Coordinates of C-alpha atoms in Angstrom, one line a residue:
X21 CA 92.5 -35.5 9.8
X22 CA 90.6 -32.4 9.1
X23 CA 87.4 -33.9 11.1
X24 CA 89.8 -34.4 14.3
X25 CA 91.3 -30.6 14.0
X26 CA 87.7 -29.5 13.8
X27 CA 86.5 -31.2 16.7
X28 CA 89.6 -29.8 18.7
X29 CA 88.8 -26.4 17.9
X30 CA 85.4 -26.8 19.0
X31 CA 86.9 -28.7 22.6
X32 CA 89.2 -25.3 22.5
X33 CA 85.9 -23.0 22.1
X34 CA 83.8 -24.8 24.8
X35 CA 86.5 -24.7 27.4
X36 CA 86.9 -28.3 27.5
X37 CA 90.6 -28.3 27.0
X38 CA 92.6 -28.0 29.8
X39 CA 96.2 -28.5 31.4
X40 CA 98.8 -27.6 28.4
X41 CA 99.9 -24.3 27.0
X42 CA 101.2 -25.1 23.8
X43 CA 104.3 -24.1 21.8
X44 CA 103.4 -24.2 18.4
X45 CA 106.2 -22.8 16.8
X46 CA 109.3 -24.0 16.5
X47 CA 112.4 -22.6 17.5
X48 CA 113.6 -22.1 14.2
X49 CA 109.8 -20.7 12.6
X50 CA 109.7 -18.5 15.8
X51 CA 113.3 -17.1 15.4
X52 CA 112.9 -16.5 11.3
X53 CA 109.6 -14.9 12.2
X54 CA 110.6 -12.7 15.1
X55 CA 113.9 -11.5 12.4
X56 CA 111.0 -10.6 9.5
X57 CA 110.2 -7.6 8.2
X58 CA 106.8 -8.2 9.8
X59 CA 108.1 -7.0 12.8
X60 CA 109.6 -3.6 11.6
X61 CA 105.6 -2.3 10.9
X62 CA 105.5 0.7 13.7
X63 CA 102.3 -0.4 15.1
X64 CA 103.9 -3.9 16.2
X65 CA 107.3 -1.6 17.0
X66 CA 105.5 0.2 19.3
X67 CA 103.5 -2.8 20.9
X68 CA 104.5 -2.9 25.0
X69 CA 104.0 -6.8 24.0
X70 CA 107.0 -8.1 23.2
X71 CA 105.8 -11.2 22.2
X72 CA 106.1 -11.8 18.4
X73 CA 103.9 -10.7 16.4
X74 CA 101.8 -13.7 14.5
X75 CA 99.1 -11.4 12.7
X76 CA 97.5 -7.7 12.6
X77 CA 93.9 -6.9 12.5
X78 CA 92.8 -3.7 12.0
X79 CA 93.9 -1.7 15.3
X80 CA 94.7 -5.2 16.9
X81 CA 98.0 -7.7 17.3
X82 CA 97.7 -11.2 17.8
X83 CA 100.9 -12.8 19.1
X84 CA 102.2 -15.7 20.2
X85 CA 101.8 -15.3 23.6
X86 CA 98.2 -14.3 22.8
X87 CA 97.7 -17.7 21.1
X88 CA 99.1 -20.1 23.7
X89 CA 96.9 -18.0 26.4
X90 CA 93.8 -17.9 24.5
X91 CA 93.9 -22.0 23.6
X92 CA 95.2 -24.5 26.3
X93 CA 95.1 -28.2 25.0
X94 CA 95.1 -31.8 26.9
X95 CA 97.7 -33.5 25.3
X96 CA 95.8 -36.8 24.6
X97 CA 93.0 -34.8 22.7
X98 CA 96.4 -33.9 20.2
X99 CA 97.1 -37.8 19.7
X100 CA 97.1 -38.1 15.7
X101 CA 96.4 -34.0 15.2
X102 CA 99.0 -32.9 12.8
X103 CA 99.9 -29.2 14.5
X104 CA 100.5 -27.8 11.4
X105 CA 97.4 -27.8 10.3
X106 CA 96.0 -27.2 13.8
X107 CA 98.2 -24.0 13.9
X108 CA 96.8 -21.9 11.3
X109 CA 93.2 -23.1 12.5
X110 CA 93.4 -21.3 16.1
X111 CA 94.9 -18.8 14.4
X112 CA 91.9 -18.0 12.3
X113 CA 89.7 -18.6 15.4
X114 CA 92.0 -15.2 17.0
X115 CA 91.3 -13.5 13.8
X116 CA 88.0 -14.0 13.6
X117 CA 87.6 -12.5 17.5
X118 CA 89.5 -9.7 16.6
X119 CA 87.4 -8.8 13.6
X120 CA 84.1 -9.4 15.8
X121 CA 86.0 -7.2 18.4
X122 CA 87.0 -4.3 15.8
X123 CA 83.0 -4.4 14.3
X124 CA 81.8 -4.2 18.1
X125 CA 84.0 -1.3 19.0
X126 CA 82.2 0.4 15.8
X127 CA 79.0 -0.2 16.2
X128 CA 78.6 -0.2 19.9
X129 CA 80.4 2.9 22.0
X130 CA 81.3 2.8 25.1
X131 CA 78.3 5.3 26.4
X132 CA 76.0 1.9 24.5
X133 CA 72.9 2.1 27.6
X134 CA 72.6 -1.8 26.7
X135 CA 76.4 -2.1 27.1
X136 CA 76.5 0.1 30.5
X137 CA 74.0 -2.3 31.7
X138 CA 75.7 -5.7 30.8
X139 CA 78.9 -4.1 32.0
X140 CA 77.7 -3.1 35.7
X141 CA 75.7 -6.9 35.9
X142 CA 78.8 -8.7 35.1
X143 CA 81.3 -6.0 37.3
X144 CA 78.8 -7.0 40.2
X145 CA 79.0 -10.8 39.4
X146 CA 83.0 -10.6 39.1
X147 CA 83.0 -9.2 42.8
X148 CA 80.7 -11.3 44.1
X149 CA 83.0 -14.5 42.9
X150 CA 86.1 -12.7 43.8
X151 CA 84.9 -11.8 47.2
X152 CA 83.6 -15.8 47.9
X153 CA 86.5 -16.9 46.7
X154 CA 88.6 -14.7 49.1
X155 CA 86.3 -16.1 51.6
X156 CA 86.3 -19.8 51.0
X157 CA 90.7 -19.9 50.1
X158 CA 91.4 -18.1 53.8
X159 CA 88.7 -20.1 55.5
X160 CA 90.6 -23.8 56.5
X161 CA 94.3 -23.2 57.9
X162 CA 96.6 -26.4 58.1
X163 CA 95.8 -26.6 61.9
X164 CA 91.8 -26.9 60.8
X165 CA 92.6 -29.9 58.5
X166 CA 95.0 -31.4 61.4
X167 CA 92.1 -31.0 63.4
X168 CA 89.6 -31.9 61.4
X169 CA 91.4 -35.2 59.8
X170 CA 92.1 -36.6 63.8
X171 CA 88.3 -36.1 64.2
X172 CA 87.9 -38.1 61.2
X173 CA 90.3 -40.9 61.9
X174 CA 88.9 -41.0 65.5
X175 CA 85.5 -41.3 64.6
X176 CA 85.3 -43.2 61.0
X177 CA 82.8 -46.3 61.6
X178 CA 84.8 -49.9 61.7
X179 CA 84.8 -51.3 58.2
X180 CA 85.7 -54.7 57.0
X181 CA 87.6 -55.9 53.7
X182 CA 87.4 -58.7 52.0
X183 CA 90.3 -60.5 50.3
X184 CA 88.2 -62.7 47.6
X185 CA 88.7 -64.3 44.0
X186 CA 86.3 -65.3 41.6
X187 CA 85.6 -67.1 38.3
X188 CA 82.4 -66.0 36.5
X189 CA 80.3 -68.3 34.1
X190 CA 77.4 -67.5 31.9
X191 CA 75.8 -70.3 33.5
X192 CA 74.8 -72.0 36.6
X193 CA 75.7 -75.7 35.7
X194 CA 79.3 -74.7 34.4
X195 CA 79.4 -72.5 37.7
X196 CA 78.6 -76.1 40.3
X197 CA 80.5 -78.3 37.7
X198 CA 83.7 -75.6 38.4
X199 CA 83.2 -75.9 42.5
X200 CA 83.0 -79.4 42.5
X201 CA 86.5 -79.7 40.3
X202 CA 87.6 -76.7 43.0
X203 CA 86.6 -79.6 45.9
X204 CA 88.1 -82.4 44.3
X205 CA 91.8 -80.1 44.7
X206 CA 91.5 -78.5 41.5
X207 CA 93.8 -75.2 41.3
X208 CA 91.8 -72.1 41.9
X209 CA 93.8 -69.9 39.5
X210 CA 94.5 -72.2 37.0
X211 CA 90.4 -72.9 36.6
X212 CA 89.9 -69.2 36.5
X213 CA 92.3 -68.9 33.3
X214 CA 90.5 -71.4 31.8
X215 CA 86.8 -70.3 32.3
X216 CA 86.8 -66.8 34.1
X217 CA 84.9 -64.6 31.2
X218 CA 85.4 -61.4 33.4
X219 CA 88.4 -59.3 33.2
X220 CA 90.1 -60.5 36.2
X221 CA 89.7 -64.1 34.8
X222 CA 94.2 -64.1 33.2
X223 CA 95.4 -63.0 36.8
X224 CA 93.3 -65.7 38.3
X225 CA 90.3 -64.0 39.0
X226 CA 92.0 -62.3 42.2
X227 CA 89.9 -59.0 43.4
X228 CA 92.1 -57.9 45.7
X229 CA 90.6 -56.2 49.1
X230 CA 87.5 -54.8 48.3
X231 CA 84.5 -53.2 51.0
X232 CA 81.1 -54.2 50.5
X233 CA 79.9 -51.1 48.8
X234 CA 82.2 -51.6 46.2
X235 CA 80.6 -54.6 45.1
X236 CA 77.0 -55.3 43.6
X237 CA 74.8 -56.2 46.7
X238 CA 74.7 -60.4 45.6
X239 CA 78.2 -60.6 45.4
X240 CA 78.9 -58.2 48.3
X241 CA 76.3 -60.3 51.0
X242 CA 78.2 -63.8 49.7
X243 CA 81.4 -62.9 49.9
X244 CA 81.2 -60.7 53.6
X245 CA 79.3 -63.9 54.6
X246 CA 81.6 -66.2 53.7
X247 CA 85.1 -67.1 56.3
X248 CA 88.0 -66.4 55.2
X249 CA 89.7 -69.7 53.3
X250 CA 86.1 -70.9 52.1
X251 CA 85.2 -71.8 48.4
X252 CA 81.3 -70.9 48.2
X253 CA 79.7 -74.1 47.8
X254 CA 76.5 -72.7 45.8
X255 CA 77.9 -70.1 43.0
X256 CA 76.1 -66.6 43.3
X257 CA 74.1 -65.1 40.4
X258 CA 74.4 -61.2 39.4
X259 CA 73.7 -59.2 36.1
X260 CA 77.3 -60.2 34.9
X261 CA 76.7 -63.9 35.5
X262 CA 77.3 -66.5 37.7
X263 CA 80.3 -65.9 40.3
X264 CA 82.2 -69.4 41.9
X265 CA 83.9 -67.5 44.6
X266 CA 86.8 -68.3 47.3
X267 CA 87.5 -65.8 50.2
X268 CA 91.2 -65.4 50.7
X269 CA 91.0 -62.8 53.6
X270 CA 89.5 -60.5 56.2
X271 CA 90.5 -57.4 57.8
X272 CA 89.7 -54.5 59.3
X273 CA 89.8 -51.3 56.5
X274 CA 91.9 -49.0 57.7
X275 CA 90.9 -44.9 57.3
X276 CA 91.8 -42.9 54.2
X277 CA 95.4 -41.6 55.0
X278 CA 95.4 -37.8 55.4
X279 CA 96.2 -37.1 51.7
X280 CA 93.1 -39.4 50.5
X281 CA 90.9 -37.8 52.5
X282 CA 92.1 -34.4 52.2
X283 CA 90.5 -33.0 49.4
X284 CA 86.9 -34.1 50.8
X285 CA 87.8 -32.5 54.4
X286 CA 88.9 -29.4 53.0
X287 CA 85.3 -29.1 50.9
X288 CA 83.7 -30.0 54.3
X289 CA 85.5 -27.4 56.1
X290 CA 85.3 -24.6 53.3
X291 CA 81.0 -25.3 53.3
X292 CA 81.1 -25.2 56.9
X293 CA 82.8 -22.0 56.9
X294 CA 81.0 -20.1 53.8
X295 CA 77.9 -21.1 56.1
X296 CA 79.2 -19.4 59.0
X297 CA 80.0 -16.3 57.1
X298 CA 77.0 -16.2 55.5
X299 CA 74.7 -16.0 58.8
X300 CA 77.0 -13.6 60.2
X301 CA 76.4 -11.3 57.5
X302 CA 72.8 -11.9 57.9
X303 CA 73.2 -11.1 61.4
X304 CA 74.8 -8.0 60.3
X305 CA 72.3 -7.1 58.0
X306 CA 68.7 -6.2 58.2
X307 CA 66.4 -8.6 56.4
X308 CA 63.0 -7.6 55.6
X309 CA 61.0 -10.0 53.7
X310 CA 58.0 -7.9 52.3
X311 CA 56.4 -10.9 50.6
X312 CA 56.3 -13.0 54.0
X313 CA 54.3 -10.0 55.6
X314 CA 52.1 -10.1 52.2
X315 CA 51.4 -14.1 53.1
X316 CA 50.6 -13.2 56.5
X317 CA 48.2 -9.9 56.1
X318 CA 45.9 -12.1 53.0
X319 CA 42.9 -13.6 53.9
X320 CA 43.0 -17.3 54.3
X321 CA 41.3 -19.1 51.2
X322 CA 38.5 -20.5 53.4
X323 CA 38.1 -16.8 54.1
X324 CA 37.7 -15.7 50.9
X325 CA 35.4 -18.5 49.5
X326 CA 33.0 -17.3 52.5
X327 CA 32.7 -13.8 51.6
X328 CA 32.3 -14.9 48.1
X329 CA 29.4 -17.2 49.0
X330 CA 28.1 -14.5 50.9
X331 CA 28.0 -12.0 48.3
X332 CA 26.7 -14.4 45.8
X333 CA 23.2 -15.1 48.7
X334 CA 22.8 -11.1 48.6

């Protein structure tokens, strides 16, 4: 238990856990804590926070509103974590920042040269993200995507999908032994329960519509070559094995609906636009690159191996 708690604090510390604020109090805990005497201390009575208070250090609070938006956890990483030990741990982990924080405000002051200078590096970074993300959130409008998702559905190359089972045999006897039971009327389904070693083997080895990238190249180039209705009368050998394999069906794939391929066209359009934006301001911008002029004024190398040679016959 301790092990798991440990490795969700360290999860919690690299930003890996995502998607949950969490209430780690109870209502009962939070209401006999918020009644405490804890709370009376004039530093906490004068906090503009009114969170409860969970701990002081030095000049600083930590409350419970502090903890749930310093540490957000996926549920599943919680499966088996007992919280009441958790609790106190991300506690400590606030406490520890704060005495880091108090140290640093003592030993480094605010007029810190080092300090000015990290300060105006990140300030420059935050506005430089701030302002791209300005640019890339008010570049695609809901008429773009319209736009741009017609275009798509208009012009998306004709695809096929195939409709195919299989049953898949370490080797190739068992694999011809299985086609000629499948040609003598032998159920399809019922053989693949009985031999199939892949996964799809208990629902009868049905793959359901697949297209032919989706497959390893072998069984892709069978299978798309095969009609529709057709057992494969060799079986087909890939790196899981050897594949008996009837095709059920063909049809044309249809194009992603607008919600599948939403997310990808609004990349599309957001690149597309951030590339725009960016030549305009290099239109509006003079551009002088020194080192290009520096290429162009140096003497070619065959240039300067002359002079050298000729320096050298002096």
């Amino acid at each position: 238990m301790r092990s798991a708690i440990i490795v969700i604090i360290i999860l919690v510390l690299a930003g890996v856990a995502v998607g949950f604020g969490a209430q780690y109090l109870s209502t009962q805990e939070h209401n006999i804590l918020a009644q405490s005497e804890s709370q009376n201390d004039p530093m906490i009575a004068d906090s503009t926070d009114d969170s409860v208070v969970l701990a002081k250090v030095g000049p600083y609070l930590i409350t419970e509103k502090d903890l749930n938006e310093s540490f957000t956890i996926d549920p599943a990483q919680l499966q088996g974590v007992d919280m009441k030990q958790l609790y106190p741990a991300l506690v400590e982990q606030l406490i520890n920042q704060k005495l880091i924080d108090a140290a640093a405000g003592d030993a480094i002051k605010d007029n810190n040269a080092e300090l000015k200078e990290a300060m105006k590096a990140a300030r420059t970074e935050i506005k430089r993200n701030i302002y791209l993300q300005q640019i890339i959130e008010s570049a695609v409008t809901d008429e773009e995507l319209a736009l741009a998702y017609a275009e798509y559905a208009q012009n998306v190359p004709a695809e096929q999908e195939v409709h195919a089972r299989h049953i898949l045999v370490k080797d190739e006897q068992t694999a011809q032994d299985l086609i000629a039971k499948l040609n003598n009327g032998e159920d399809f389904v019922a053989l693949a329960q009985e031999y199939s070693e892949g996964p799809t083997g208990k629902t009868g080895g049905d793959l359901g519509f697949f297209k032919k990238n989706q497959m390893v190249a072998p069984f892709a180039e069978a299978a798309f070559s095969t009609e529709a209705g057709t057992v494969m009368q060799e079986p087909v050998q890939t790196q899981f094995g050897w594949h008996v394999i009837e095709v059920l069906e063909k049809r044309d794939a249809k194009p992603a609906t607008f919600e599948q391929a939403k997310e990808s066209l609004v990349n599309a359009l957001r690149q597309k636009a951030l590339a725009e934006h960016m030549q305009g301001l290099k239109n509006q911008y003079d551009i002088i690159k020194y080192y290009e002029q520096a290429a162009e004024d140096a003497p070619a190398a065959d240039d300067e191996q002359s002079t050298e040679g000729e320096a050298v016959a002096e």
